[in-house]
PDB file of C-alpha atoms and ligand atoms in Angstrom:
ATOM      1  CA  MET A   1      32.698   8.603  -2.332  1.00  0.00           C
ATOM      2  CA  GLU A   2      31.344   5.426  -0.812  1.00  0.00           C
ATOM      3  CA  SER A   3      33.115   3.357   1.805  1.00  0.00           C
ATOM      4  CA  ASP A   4      33.989   0.641  -0.710  1.00  0.00           C
ATOM      5  CA  GLY A   5      35.436   3.223  -3.133  1.00  0.00           C
ATOM      6  CA  HIS A   6      32.759   2.613  -5.777  1.00  0.00           C
ATOM      7  CA  ASP A   7      29.781   4.903  -6.312  1.00  0.00           C
ATOM      8  CA  GLU A   8      27.296   2.845  -8.308  1.00  0.00           C
ATOM      9  CA  MET A   9      25.143   4.382 -11.021  1.00  0.00           C
ATOM     10  CA  ILE A  10      22.580   3.529 -13.648  1.00  0.00           C
ATOM     11  CA  VAL A  11      23.881   4.244 -17.155  1.00  0.00           C
ATOM     12  CA  THR A  12      21.235   5.321 -19.629  1.00  0.00           C
ATOM     13  CA  HIS A  13      21.119   4.096 -23.241  1.00  0.00           C
ATOM     14  CA  ASP A  14      22.666   7.413 -24.295  1.00  0.00           C
ATOM     15  CA  PHE A  15      25.479   7.056 -21.719  1.00  0.00           C
ATOM     16  CA  TYR A  16      24.494   9.371 -18.924  1.00  0.00           C
ATOM     17  CA  GLY A  17      25.524   8.099 -15.488  1.00  0.00           C
ATOM     18  CA  LEU A  18      22.925   8.535 -12.746  1.00  0.00           C
ATOM     19  CA  PRO A  19      24.536   7.752  -9.351  1.00  0.00           C
ATOM     20  CA  ASP A  20      22.581   6.006  -6.587  1.00  0.00           C
ATOM     21  CA  GLY A  21      22.897   9.190  -4.511  1.00  0.00           C
ATOM     22  CA  TRP A  22      21.106  11.098  -7.279  1.00  0.00           C
ATOM     23  CA  PHE A  23      18.228   8.621  -7.152  1.00  0.00           C
ATOM     24  CA  ALA A  24      18.199   8.899  -3.356  1.00  0.00           C
ATOM     25  CA  GLN A  25      17.695  12.672  -3.621  1.00  0.00           C
ATOM     26  CA  LYS A  26      14.905  12.275  -6.180  1.00  0.00           C
ATOM     27  CA  PHE A  27      13.119   9.625  -4.132  1.00  0.00           C
ATOM     28  CA  ALA A  28      13.400  11.775  -0.997  1.00  0.00           C
ATOM     29  CA  ALA A  29      11.383  14.456  -2.777  1.00  0.00           C
ATOM     30  CA  ILE A  30       8.422  12.282  -3.759  1.00  0.00           C
ATOM     31  CA  GLU A  31       5.361  12.104  -1.555  1.00  0.00           C
ATOM     32  CA  SER A  32       5.041   8.338  -1.184  1.00  0.00           C
ATOM     33  CA  THR A  33       7.063   6.802   1.641  1.00  0.00           C
ATOM     34  CA  GLN A  34       6.265   3.209   0.681  1.00  0.00           C
ATOM     35  CA  PHE A  35       7.676   1.771  -2.498  1.00  0.00           C
ATOM     36  CA  ALA A  36       9.618  -1.082  -4.011  1.00  0.00           C
ATOM     37  CA  LEU A  37      12.696  -0.873  -6.213  1.00  0.00           C
ATOM     38  CA  MET A  38      14.123  -3.725  -8.262  1.00  0.00           C
ATOM     39  CA  PHE A  39      17.495  -3.665 -10.004  1.00  0.00           C
ATOM     40  CA  GLY A  40      18.573  -6.440 -12.326  1.00  0.00           C
ATOM     41  CA  SER A  41      21.989  -5.317 -13.534  1.00  0.00           C
ATOM     42  CA  CYS A  42      25.547  -6.284 -12.688  1.00  0.00           C
ATOM     43  CA  HIS A  43      26.664  -4.703  -9.369  1.00  0.00           C
ATOM     44  CA  SER A  44      23.034  -3.874  -8.587  1.00  0.00           C
ATOM     45  CA  GLY A  45      23.437  -4.550  -4.860  1.00  0.00           C
ATOM     46  CA  GLY A  46      25.494  -1.361  -4.900  1.00  0.00           C
ATOM     47  CA  MET A  47      22.293   0.666  -5.083  1.00  0.00           C
ATOM     48  CA  PHE A  48      21.983   0.010  -1.347  1.00  0.00           C
ATOM     49  CA  ASP A  49      25.494  -0.847  -0.144  1.00  0.00           C
ATOM     50  CA  ASP A  50      26.313   2.452   1.551  1.00  0.00           C
ATOM     51  CA  ASN A  51      24.624   4.767   4.049  1.00  0.00           C
ATOM     52  CA  ASP A  52      23.512   7.504   1.644  1.00  0.00           C
ATOM     53  CA  ASP A  53      22.135   5.112  -0.971  1.00  0.00           C
ATOM     54  CA  LEU A  54      18.503   4.177  -1.576  1.00  0.00           C
ATOM     55  CA  GLN A  55      17.593   2.666   1.778  1.00  0.00           C
ATOM     56  CA  GLY A  56      14.723   4.226   3.715  1.00  0.00           C
ATOM     57  CA  THR A  57      11.768   3.504   5.950  1.00  0.00           C
ATOM     58  CA  GLY A  58       8.924   1.903   4.036  1.00  0.00           C
ATOM     59  CA  ARG A  59      11.119   0.708   1.190  1.00  0.00           C
ATOM     60  CA  VAL A  60      11.942  -2.736  -0.087  1.00  0.00           C
ATOM     61  CA  ILE A  61      14.771  -3.058  -2.614  1.00  0.00           C
ATOM     62  CA  ALA A  62      15.703  -6.178  -4.559  1.00  0.00           C
ATOM     63  CA  SER A  63      18.818  -6.677  -6.652  1.00  0.00           C
ATOM     64  CA  ALA A  64      20.223  -9.381  -8.890  1.00  0.00           C
ATOM     65  CA  CYS A  65      23.542  -9.597  -7.030  1.00  0.00           C
ATOM     66  CA  LYS A  66      25.884  -7.963  -4.521  1.00  0.00           C
ATOM     67  CA  ALA A  67      27.746  -4.756  -5.318  1.00  0.00           C
ATOM     68  CA  ASP A  68      30.910  -6.623  -6.292  1.00  0.00           C
ATOM     69  CA  GLN A  69      29.173  -9.324  -8.322  1.00  0.00           C
ATOM     70  CA  TYR A  70      27.832  -9.783 -11.841  1.00  0.00           C
ATOM     71  CA  GLY A  71      24.297 -10.419 -12.967  1.00  0.00           C
ATOM     72  CA  TRP A  72      24.035 -12.753 -15.922  1.00  0.00           C
ATOM     73  CA  ASP A  73      22.243 -12.631 -19.249  1.00  0.00           C
ATOM     74  CA  TYR A  74      20.792 -16.018 -20.161  1.00  0.00           C
ATOM     75  CA  LEU A  75      19.763 -15.928 -23.793  1.00  0.00           C
ATOM     76  CA  GLN A  76      18.064 -19.323 -23.536  1.00  0.00           C
ATOM     77  CA  LEU A  77      15.842 -17.934 -20.768  1.00  0.00           C
ATOM     78  CA  GLY A  78      15.023 -14.775 -22.731  1.00  0.00           C
ATOM     79  CA  ASN A  79      15.993 -12.647 -19.748  1.00  0.00           C
ATOM     80  CA  THR A  80      18.714 -12.177 -17.200  1.00  0.00           C
ATOM     81  CA  LEU A  81      19.133 -15.134 -14.863  1.00  0.00           C
ATOM     82  CA  TRP A  82      17.691 -13.174 -11.911  1.00  0.00           C
ATOM     83  CA  GLY A  83      15.020 -11.506 -14.036  1.00  0.00           C
ATOM     84  CA  TYR A  84      13.796 -14.874 -15.256  1.00  0.00           C
ATOM     85  CA  TYR A  85      13.352 -16.334 -11.788  1.00  0.00           C
ATOM     86  CA  PHE A  86      12.346 -13.154  -9.929  1.00  0.00           C
ATOM     87  CA  VAL A  87      10.008 -11.652 -12.525  1.00  0.00           C
ATOM     88  CA  ASP A  88       9.038 -14.298 -15.104  1.00  0.00           C
ATOM     89  CA  GLU A  89       8.676 -17.415 -12.969  1.00  0.00           C
ATOM     90  CA  GLY A  90       8.301 -15.696  -9.606  1.00  0.00           C
ATOM     91  CA  LEU A  91       5.849 -12.867 -10.170  1.00  0.00           C
ATOM     92  CA  LEU A  92       4.341 -13.426 -13.626  1.00  0.00           C
ATOM     93  CA  ASP A  93       3.848 -17.188 -13.240  1.00  0.00           C
ATOM     94  CA  ASN A  94       2.347 -16.634  -9.779  1.00  0.00           C
ATOM     95  CA  ASN A  95       4.982 -18.461  -7.756  1.00  0.00           C
ATOM     96  CA  ALA A  96       5.315 -15.304  -5.623  1.00  0.00           C
ATOM     97  CA  TYR A  97       2.900 -12.499  -4.753  1.00  0.00           C
ATOM     98  CA  SER A  98       5.260 -10.057  -3.083  1.00  0.00           C
ATOM     99  CA  VAL A  99       8.747  -8.636  -3.596  1.00  0.00           C
ATOM    100  CA  GLU A 100       9.958 -10.556  -0.546  1.00  0.00           C
ATOM    101  CA  ALA A 101       8.500 -13.848  -1.815  1.00  0.00           C
ATOM    102  CA  ALA A 102       9.914 -13.300  -5.313  1.00  0.00           C
ATOM    103  CA  HIS A 103      13.356 -12.846  -3.741  1.00  0.00           C
ATOM    104  CA  GLU A 104      12.947 -16.064  -1.735  1.00  0.00           C
ATOM    105  CA  TYR A 105      11.834 -17.867  -4.889  1.00  0.00           C
ATOM    106  CA  ALA A 106      14.625 -16.564  -7.130  1.00  0.00           C
ATOM    107  CA  TYR A 107      17.548 -16.841  -4.713  1.00  0.00           C
ATOM    108  CA  PRO A 108      18.163 -20.634  -4.787  1.00  0.00           C
ATOM    109  CA  HIS A 109      17.519 -20.842  -8.545  1.00  0.00           C
ATOM    110  CA  VAL A 110      20.060 -18.116  -9.304  1.00  0.00           C
ATOM    111  CA  LEU A 111      22.681 -19.600  -6.969  1.00  0.00           C
ATOM    112  CA  ALA A 112      22.232 -23.053  -8.500  1.00  0.00           C
ATOM    113  CA  GLU A 113      23.366 -21.579 -11.835  1.00  0.00           C
ATOM    114  CA  GLN A 114      25.787 -18.889 -10.652  1.00  0.00           C
ATOM    115  CA  PRO A 115      27.016 -19.358  -7.057  1.00  0.00           C
ATOM    116  CA  ASP A 116      28.932 -16.067  -7.253  1.00  0.00           C
ATOM    117  CA  SER A 117      25.813 -14.043  -8.110  1.00  0.00           C
ATOM    118  CA  GLN A 118      23.786 -13.698  -4.921  1.00  0.00           C
ATOM    119  CA  PRO A 119      20.483 -11.767  -5.102  1.00  0.00           C
ATOM    120  CA  GLN A 120      20.052  -9.221  -2.312  1.00  0.00           C
ATOM    121  CA  LEU A 121      17.016  -7.906  -0.497  1.00  0.00           C
ATOM    122  CA  TYR A 122      16.829  -4.761   1.620  1.00  0.00           C
ATOM    123  CA  ASP A 123      13.543  -4.889   3.495  1.00  0.00           C
ATOM    124  CA  ASN A 124      12.386  -1.919   5.539  1.00  0.00           C
ATOM    125  CA  PHE A 125       8.754  -2.352   4.554  1.00  0.00           C
ATOM    126  CA  PRO A 126       6.574  -3.821   7.302  1.00  0.00           C
ATOM    127  CA  GLY A 127       4.966  -7.083   6.172  1.00  0.00           C
ATOM    128  CA  ASP A 128       4.961  -8.210   2.558  1.00  0.00           C
ATOM    129  CA  PHE A 129       5.088  -5.742  -0.310  1.00  0.00           C
ATOM    130  CA  ASP A 130       2.348  -7.368  -2.392  1.00  0.00           C
ATOM    131  CA  LEU A 131       2.338  -6.937  -6.154  1.00  0.00           C
TER     132      LEU A 131
HETATM  133 CA1   CA B   1      29.437   1.081  -3.387  1.00  0.00          CA
HETATM  134 CA1   CA B   2      26.086   2.477  -3.557  1.00  0.00          CA
HETATM  135 CA1   CA B   3       8.759  -6.548   4.153  1.00  0.00          CA
END
């Protein structure tokens, strides 16, 4: 159990729950020590809100919001609010060339629409994680 009492998980389309600790074990077994993770769902900051979650040396992790917050679907944007600014405008429209820069780009846009949905960045990757 995590310190905030909530163990976050990804729920698959066929309703299997995969806890963040399960992902942490899987990622610990892979050879690469440098990678980026991006989570766009509600409560996605919970993937790195406790000590045994996904944090690690060489990793950068971006999320749509804090563990106790919602992400938002914006039908008129054709994406989630964070996904539109982080991925569509940030990375795909070349306003950002790294995970860190995409976070910096998306953050004020998301807050302007939803002040209670604050994108999070865990950055333990030296320099910019270029994409
Ligand atoms: Ca938690
Ligand atoms: Ca967690
Ligand atoms: Ca970095």
